[in-house]
mmCIF file of C-alpha atoms in Angstrom:
data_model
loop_
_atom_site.group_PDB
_atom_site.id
_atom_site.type_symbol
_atom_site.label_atom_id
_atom_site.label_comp_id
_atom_site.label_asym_id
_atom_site.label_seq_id
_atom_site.Cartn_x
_atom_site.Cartn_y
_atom_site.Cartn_z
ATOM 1 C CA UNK A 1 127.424 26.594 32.202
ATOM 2 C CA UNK A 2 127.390 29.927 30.538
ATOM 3 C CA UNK A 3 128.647 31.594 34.029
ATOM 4 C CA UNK A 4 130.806 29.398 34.995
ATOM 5 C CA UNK A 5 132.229 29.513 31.344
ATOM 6 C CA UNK A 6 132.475 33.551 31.417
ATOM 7 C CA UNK A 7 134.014 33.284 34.873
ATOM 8 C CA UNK A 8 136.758 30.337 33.427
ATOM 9 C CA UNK A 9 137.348 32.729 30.521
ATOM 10 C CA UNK A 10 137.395 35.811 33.098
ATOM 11 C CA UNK A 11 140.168 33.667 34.753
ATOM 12 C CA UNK A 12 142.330 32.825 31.379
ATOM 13 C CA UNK A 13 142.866 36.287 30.215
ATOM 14 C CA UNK A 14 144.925 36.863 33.200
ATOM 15 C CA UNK A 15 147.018 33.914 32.577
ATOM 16 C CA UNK A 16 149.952 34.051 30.547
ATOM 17 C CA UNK A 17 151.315 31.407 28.537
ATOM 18 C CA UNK A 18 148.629 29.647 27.838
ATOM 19 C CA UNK A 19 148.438 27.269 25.054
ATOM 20 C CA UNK A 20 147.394 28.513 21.535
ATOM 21 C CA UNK A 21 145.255 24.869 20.838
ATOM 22 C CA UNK A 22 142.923 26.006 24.556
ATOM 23 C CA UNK A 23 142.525 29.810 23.113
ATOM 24 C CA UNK A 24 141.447 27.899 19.639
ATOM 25 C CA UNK A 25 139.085 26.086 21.994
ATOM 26 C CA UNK A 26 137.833 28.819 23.756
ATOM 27 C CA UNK A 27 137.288 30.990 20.667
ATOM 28 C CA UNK A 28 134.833 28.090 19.411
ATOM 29 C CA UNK A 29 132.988 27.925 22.355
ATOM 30 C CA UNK A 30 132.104 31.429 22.516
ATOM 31 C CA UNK A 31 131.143 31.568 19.046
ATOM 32 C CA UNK A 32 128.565 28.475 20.068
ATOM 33 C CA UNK A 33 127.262 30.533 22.693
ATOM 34 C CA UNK A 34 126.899 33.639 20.846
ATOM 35 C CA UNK A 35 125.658 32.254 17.412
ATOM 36 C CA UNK A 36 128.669 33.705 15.383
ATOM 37 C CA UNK A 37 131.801 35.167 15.742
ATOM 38 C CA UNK A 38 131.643 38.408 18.465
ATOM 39 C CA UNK A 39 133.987 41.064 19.285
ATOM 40 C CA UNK A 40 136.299 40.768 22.000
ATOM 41 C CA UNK A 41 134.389 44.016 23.688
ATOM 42 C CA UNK A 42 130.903 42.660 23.624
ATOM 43 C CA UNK A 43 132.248 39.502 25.443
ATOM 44 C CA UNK A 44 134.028 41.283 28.000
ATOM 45 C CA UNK A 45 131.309 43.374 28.714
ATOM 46 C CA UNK A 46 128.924 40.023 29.620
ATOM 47 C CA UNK A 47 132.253 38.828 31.245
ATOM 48 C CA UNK A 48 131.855 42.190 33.552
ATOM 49 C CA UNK A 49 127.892 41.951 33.931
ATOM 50 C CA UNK A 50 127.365 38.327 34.936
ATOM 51 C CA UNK A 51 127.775 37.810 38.451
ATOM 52 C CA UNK A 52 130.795 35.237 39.688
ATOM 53 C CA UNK A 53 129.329 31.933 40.075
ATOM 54 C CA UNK A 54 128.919 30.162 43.671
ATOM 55 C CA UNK A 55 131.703 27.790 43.653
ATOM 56 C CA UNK A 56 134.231 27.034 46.028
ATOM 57 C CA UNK A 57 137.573 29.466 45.588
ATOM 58 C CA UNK A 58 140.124 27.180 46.911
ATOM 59 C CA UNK A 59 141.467 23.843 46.038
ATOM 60 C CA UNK A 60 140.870 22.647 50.071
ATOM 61 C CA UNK A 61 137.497 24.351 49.717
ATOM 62 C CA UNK A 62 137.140 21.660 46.978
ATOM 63 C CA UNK A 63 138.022 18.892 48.985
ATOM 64 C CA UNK A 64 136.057 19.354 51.953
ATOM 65 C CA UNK A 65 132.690 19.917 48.987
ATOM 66 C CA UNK A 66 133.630 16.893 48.078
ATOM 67 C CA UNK A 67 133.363 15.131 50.814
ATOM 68 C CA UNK A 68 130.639 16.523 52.105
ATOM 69 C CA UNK A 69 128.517 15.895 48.478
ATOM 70 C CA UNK A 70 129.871 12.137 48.332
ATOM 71 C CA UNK A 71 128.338 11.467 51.731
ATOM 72 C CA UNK A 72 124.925 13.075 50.633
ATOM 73 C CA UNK A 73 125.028 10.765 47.208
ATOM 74 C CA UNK A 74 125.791 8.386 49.450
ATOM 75 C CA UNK A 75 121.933 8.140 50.979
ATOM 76 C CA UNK A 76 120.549 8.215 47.481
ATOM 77 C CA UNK A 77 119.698 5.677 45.504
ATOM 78 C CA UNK A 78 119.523 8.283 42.359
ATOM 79 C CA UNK A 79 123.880 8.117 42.778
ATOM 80 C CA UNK A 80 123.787 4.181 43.555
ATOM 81 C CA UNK A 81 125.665 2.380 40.583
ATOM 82 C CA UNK A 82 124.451 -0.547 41.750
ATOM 83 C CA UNK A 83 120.934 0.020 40.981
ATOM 84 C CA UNK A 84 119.858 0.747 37.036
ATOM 85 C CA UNK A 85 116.970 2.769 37.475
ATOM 86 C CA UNK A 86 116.231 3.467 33.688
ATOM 87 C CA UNK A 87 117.517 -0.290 32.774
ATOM 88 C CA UNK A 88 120.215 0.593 30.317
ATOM 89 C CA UNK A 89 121.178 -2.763 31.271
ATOM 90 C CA UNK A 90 120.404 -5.902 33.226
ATOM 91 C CA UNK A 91 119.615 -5.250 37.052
ATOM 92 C CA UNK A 92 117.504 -6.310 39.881
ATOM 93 C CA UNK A 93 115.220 -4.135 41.177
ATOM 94 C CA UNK A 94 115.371 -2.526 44.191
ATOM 95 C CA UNK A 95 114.554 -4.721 47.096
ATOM 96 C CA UNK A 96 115.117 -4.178 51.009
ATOM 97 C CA UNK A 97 116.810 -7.475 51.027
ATOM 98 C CA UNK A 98 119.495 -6.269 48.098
ATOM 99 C CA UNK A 99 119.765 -2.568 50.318
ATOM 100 C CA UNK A 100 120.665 -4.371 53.563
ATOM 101 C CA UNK A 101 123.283 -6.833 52.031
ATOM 102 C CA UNK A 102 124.796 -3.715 51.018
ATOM 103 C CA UNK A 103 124.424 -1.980 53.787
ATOM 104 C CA UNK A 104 122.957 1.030 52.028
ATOM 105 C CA UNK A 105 122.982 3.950 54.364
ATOM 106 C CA UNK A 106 119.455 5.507 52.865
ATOM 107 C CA UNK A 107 118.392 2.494 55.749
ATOM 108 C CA UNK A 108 120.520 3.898 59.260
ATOM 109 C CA UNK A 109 120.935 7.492 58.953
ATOM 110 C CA UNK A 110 118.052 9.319 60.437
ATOM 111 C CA UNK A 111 116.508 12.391 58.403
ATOM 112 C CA UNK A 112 118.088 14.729 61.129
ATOM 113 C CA UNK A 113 121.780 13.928 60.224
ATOM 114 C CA UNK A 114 120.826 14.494 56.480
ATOM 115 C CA UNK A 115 119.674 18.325 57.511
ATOM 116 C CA UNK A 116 122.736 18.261 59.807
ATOM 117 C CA UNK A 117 124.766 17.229 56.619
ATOM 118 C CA UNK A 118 122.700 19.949 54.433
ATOM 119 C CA UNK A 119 123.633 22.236 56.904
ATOM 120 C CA UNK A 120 127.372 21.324 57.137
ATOM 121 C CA UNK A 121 127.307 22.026 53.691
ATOM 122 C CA UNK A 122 125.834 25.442 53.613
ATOM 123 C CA UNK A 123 128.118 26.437 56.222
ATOM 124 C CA UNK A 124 131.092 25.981 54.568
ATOM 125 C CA UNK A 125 129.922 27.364 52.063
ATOM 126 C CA UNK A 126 130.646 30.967 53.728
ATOM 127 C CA UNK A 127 134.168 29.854 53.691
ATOM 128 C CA UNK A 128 133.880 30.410 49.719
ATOM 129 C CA UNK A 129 133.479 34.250 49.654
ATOM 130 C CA UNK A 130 135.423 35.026 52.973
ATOM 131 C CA UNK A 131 138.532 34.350 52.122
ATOM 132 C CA UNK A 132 140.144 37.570 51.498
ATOM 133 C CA UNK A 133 138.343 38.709 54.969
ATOM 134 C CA UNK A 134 139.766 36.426 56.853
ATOM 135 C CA UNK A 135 136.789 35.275 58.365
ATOM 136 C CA UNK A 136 136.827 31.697 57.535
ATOM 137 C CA UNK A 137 139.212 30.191 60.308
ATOM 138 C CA UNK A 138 136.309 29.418 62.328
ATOM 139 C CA UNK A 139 134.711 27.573 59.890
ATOM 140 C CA UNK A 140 137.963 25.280 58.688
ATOM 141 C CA UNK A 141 139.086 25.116 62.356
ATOM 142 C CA UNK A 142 135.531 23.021 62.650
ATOM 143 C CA UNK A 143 136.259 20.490 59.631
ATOM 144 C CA UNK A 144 133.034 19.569 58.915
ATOM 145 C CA UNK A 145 133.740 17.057 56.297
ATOM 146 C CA UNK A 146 135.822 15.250 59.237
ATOM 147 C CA UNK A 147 132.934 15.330 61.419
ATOM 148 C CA UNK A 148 130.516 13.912 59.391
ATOM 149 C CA UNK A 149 132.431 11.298 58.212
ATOM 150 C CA UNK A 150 132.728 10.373 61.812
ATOM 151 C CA UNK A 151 128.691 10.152 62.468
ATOM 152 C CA UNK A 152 128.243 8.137 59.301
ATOM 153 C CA UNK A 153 130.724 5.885 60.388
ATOM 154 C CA UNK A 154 129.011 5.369 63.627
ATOM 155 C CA UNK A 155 125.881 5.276 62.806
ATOM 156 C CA UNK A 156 126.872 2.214 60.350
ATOM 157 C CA UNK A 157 128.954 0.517 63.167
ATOM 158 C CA UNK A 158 126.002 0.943 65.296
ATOM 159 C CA UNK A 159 123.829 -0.798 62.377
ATOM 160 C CA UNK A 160 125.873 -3.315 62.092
ATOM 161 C CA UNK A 161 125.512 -4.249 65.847
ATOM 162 C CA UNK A 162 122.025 -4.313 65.274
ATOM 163 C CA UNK A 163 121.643 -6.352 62.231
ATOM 164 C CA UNK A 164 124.243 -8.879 64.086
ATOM 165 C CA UNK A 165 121.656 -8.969 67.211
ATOM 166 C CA UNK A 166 118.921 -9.759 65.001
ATOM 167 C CA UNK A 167 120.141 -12.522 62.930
ATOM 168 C CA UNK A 168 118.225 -16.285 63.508
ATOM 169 C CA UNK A 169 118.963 -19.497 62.626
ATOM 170 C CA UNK A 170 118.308 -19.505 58.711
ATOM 171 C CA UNK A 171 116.447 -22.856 59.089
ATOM 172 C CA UNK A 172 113.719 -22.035 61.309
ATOM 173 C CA UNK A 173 111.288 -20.782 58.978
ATOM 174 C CA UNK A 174 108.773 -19.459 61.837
ATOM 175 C CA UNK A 175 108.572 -18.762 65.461
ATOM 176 C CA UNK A 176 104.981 -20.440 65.192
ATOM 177 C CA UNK A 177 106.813 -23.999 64.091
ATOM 178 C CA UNK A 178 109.277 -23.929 66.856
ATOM 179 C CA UNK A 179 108.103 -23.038 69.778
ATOM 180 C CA UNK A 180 103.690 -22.774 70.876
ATOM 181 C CA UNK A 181 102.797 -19.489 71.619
ATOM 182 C CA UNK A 182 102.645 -19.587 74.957
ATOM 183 C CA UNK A 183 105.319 -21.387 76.002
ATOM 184 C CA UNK A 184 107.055 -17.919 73.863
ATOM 185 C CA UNK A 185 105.078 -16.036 76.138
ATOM 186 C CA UNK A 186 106.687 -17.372 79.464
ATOM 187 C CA UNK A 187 110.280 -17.164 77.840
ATOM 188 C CA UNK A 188 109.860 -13.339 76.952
ATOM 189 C CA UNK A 189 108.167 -12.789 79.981
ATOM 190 C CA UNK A 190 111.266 -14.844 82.045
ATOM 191 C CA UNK A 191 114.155 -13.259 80.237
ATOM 192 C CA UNK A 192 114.495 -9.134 81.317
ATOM 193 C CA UNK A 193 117.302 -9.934 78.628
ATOM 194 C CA UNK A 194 115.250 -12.376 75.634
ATOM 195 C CA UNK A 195 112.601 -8.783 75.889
ATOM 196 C CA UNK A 196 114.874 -6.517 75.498
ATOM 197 C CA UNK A 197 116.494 -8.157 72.388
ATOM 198 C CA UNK A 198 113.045 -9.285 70.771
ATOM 199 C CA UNK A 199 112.252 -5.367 70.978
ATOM 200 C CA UNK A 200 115.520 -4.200 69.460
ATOM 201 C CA UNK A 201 114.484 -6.605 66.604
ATOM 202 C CA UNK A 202 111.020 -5.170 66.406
ATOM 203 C CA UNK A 203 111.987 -1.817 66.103
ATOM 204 C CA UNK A 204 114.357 -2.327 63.696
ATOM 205 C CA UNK A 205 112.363 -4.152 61.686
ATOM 206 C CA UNK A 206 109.498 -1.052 61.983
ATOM 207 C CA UNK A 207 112.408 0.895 61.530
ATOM 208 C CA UNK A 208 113.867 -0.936 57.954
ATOM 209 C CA UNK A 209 110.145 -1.093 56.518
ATOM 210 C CA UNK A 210 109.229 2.447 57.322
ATOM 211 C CA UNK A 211 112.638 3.183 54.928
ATOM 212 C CA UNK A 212 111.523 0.966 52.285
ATOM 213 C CA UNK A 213 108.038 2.388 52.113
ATOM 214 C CA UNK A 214 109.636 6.049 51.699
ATOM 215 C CA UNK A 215 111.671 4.485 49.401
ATOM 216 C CA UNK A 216 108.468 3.041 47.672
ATOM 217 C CA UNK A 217 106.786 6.696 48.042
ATOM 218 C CA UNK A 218 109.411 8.607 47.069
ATOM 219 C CA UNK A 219 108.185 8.630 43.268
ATOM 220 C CA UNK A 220 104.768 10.443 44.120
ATOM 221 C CA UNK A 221 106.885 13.246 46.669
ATOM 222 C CA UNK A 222 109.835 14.131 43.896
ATOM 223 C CA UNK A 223 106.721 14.836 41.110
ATOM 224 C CA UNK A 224 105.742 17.042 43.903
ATOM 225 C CA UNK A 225 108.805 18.608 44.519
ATOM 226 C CA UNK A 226 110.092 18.917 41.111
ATOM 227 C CA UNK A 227 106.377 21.183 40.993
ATOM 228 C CA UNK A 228 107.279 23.198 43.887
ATOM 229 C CA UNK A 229 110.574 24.001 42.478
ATOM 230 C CA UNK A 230 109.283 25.308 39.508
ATOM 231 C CA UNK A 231 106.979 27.193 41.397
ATOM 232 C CA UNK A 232 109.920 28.933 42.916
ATOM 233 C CA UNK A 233 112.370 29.697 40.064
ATOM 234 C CA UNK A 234 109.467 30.957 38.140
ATOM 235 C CA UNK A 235 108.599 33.471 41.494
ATOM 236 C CA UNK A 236 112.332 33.925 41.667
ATOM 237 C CA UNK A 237 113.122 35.250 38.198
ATOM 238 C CA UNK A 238 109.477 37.263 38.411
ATOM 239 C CA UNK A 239 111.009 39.209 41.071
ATOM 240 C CA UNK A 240 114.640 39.380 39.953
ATOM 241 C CA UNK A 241 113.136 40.509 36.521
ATOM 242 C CA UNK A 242 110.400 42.932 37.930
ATOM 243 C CA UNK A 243 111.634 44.121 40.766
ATOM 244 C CA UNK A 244 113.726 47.583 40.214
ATOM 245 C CA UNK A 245 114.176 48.061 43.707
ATOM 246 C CA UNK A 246 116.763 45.754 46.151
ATOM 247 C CA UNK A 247 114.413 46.645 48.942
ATOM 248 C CA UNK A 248 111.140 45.570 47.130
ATOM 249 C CA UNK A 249 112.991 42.435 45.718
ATOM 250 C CA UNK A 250 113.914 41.165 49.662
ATOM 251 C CA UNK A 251 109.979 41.616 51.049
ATOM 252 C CA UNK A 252 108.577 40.140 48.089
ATOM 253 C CA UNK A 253 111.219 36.771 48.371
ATOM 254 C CA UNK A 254 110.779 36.634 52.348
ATOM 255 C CA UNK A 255 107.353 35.035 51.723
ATOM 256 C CA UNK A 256 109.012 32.316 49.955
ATOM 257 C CA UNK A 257 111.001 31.309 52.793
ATOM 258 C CA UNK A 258 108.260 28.972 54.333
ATOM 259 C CA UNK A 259 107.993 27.259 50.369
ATOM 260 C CA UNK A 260 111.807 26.992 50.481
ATOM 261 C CA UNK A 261 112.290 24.962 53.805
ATOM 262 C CA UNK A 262 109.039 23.185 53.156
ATOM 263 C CA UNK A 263 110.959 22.113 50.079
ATOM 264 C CA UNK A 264 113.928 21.009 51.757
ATOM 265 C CA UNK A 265 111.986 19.158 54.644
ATOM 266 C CA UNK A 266 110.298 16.616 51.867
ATOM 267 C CA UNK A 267 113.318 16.418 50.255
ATOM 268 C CA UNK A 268 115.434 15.125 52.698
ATOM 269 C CA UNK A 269 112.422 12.902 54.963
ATOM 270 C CA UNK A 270 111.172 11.502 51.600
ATOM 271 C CA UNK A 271 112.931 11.361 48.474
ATOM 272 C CA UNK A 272 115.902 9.421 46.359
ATOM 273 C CA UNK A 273 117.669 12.883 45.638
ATOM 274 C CA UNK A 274 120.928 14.108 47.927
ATOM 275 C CA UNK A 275 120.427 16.563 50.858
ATOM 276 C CA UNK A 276 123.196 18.418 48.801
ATOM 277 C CA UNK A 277 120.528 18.980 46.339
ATOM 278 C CA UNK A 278 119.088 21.745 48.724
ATOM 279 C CA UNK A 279 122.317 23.312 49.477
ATOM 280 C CA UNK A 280 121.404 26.776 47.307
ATOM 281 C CA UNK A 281 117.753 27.161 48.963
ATOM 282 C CA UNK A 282 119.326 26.227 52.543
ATOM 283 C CA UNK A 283 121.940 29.219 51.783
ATOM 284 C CA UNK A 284 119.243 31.611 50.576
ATOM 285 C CA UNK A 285 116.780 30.901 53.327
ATOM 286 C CA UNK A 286 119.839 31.785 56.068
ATOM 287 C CA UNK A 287 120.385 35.493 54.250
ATOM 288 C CA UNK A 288 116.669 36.487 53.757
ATOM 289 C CA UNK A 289 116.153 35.439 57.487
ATOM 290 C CA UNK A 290 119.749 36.894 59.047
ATOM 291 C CA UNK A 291 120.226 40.483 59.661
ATOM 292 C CA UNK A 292 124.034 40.443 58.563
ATOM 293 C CA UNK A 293 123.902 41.620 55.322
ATOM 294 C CA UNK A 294 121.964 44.412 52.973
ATOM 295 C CA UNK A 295 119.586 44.242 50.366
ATOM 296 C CA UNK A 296 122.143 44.612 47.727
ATOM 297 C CA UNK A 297 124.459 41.398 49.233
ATOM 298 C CA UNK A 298 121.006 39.409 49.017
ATOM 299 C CA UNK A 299 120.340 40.032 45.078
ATOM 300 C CA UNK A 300 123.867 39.458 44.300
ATOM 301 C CA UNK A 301 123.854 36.165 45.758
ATOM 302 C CA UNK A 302 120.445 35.245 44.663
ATOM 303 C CA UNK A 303 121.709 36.326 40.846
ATOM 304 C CA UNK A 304 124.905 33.880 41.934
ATOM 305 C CA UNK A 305 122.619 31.119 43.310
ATOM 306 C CA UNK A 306 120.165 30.972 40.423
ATOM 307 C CA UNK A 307 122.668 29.116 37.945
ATOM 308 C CA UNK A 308 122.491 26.094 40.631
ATOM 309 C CA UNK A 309 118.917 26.048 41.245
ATOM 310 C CA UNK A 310 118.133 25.910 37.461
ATOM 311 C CA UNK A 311 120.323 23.255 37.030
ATOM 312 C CA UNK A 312 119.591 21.279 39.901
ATOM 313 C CA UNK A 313 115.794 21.347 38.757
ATOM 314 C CA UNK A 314 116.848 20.972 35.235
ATOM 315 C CA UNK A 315 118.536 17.285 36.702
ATOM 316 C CA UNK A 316 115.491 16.506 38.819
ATOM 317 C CA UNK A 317 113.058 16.896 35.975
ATOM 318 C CA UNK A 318 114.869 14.476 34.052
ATOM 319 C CA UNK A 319 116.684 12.062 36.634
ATOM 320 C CA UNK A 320 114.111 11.158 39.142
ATOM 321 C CA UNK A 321 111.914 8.135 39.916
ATOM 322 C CA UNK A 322 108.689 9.058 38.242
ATOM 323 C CA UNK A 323 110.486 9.272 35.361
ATOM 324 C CA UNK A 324 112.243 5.907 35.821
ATOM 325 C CA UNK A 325 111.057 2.753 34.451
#
């Protein structure tokens, strides 16, 4: 909050006309952050010493962000209204019958379109900063948050088909009381057509209880990640803190590389949180393994980047499923 504040002020002194009653405002904030009232000098030099915070620098670069970060909640059940996890209120729990009426879509889309989203995300980030380059056409011209709208959408059609092919006659309790075993047997066996549906129904039923087991899981592998990622930060800071040298500071984090996407991996396979949750580390893991940029590019972003990842693990030590009731 503090950088993004001291970028929002950095913003409003170039502004004219503004409104005495947000200056009032202002004022008071600063004096919260500072303890007391400061001079305008010592604030400007902070102003001038923070680095600019990772956000998106357009209004369309909004949008698309968005987008992109609704369809990531979407998979979780940590943004699902529907579900009160710390019963505030009165709820159900969460049962695979209640996630398939819904059509939740933690239950159709695979793990590899959530690191396809992830990465559709840290793409466009790039957009952010190369604006005044001009070297973000290629990236708009692709309109990620079009495309993956598109792959959700057919991956639910496509569930829906499934589901459809599956559904039985609500009063037959049991194959066993219908039809002897055997006789079963010969039909399957008959039918090239009867097989090939009664697999699609087996696999999707493997396929909707290996979900709801992760599901189940996911309490024991977000205490584990909310561990590794304070593992991290706390390496992180160590070298941002110790490390006097840009060159030093980029061979001690490129060990860290292997923790970060090992990170990511359980995240997205086996947890309640959104893929977007991972969208600093996935940024940070492309520049300490590209070639395209210097030493100094890769300790300003990591000084722009650490805001996020405090505050994402900041949210995950508080709003997870271990901590739920």
């Amino acid at each position: 909050f503090v950088v993004q504040w001291q970028w929002l002020q950095k913003y409003m002194s170039r502004v004219r006309g503004i409104d005495q009653k947000v200056k009032m405002l202002a004022k008071a904030i600063d004096e919260s952050i500072y303890g007391g009232v400061v001079s305008s000098f010592l604030t400007t030099m902070v102003r001038k010493r923070l680095p600019l915070p990772f956000v998106p620098r357009r209004a369309c670069h909004w949008d698309g962000h968005t987008v992109l970060t609704a369809l990531a909640q979407s998979c979780s059940l940590m943004h699902d209204t529907r579900f009160d996890l710390y019963e505030l209120h009165q709820s159900s729990p969460i049962s695979l019958e209640e996630l398939m009426r819904g059509m939740h879509p933690i239950l159709y889309i695979p793990q590899e379109e959530k690191s396809q989203l992830l990465a559709a995300i840290s793409t466009t980030q790039l957009a952010w900063n190369e604006v005044r380059r001009g070297k973000s056409n290629w990236i708009n011209e692709l309109d990620f948050p079009a495309r993956m709208k598109n792959s959700f959408a057919n991956y639910r059609g496509q569930f829906e088909i499934e589901l459809s092919k599956a559904r039985v006659d609500q009063d037959i309790k049991t194959v066993e009381n219908q039809v002897e075993a055997s006789a079963l047997e010969e039909l399957v066996g008959a039918d090239a057509k009867a097989c090939s549906d009664f697999d699609g129904y087996r696999l999707l039923k493997n396929r909707l209880l290996d979900a709801f087991v992760r599901i189940q899981l996911s309490p024991l592998a977000e205490f584990w990640c909310v561990h590794m990622e304070l593992s991290l930060c706390g390496g992180i800071c160590k070298i941002l803190l110790e490390c006097s040298n840009e060159s030093d500071a980029r061979q001690q984090l490129v060990p860290l590389v292997s923790e970060m996407k090992k990170l990511m991996d359980v995240v997205v396979s086996n947890t309640g949180w959104a893929a977007s949750d991972m969208g600093a580390y996935q940024f940070l893991v492309w520049a300490l393994e590209g070639n395209g940029v210097d030493d100094t590019s890769d300790n300003q972003l990591l000084r722009s980047l650490m805001p996020t990842i405090l505050s994402k693990l900041s949210h995950h030590s508080f709003y997870s499923f271990f901590v739920c009731k």
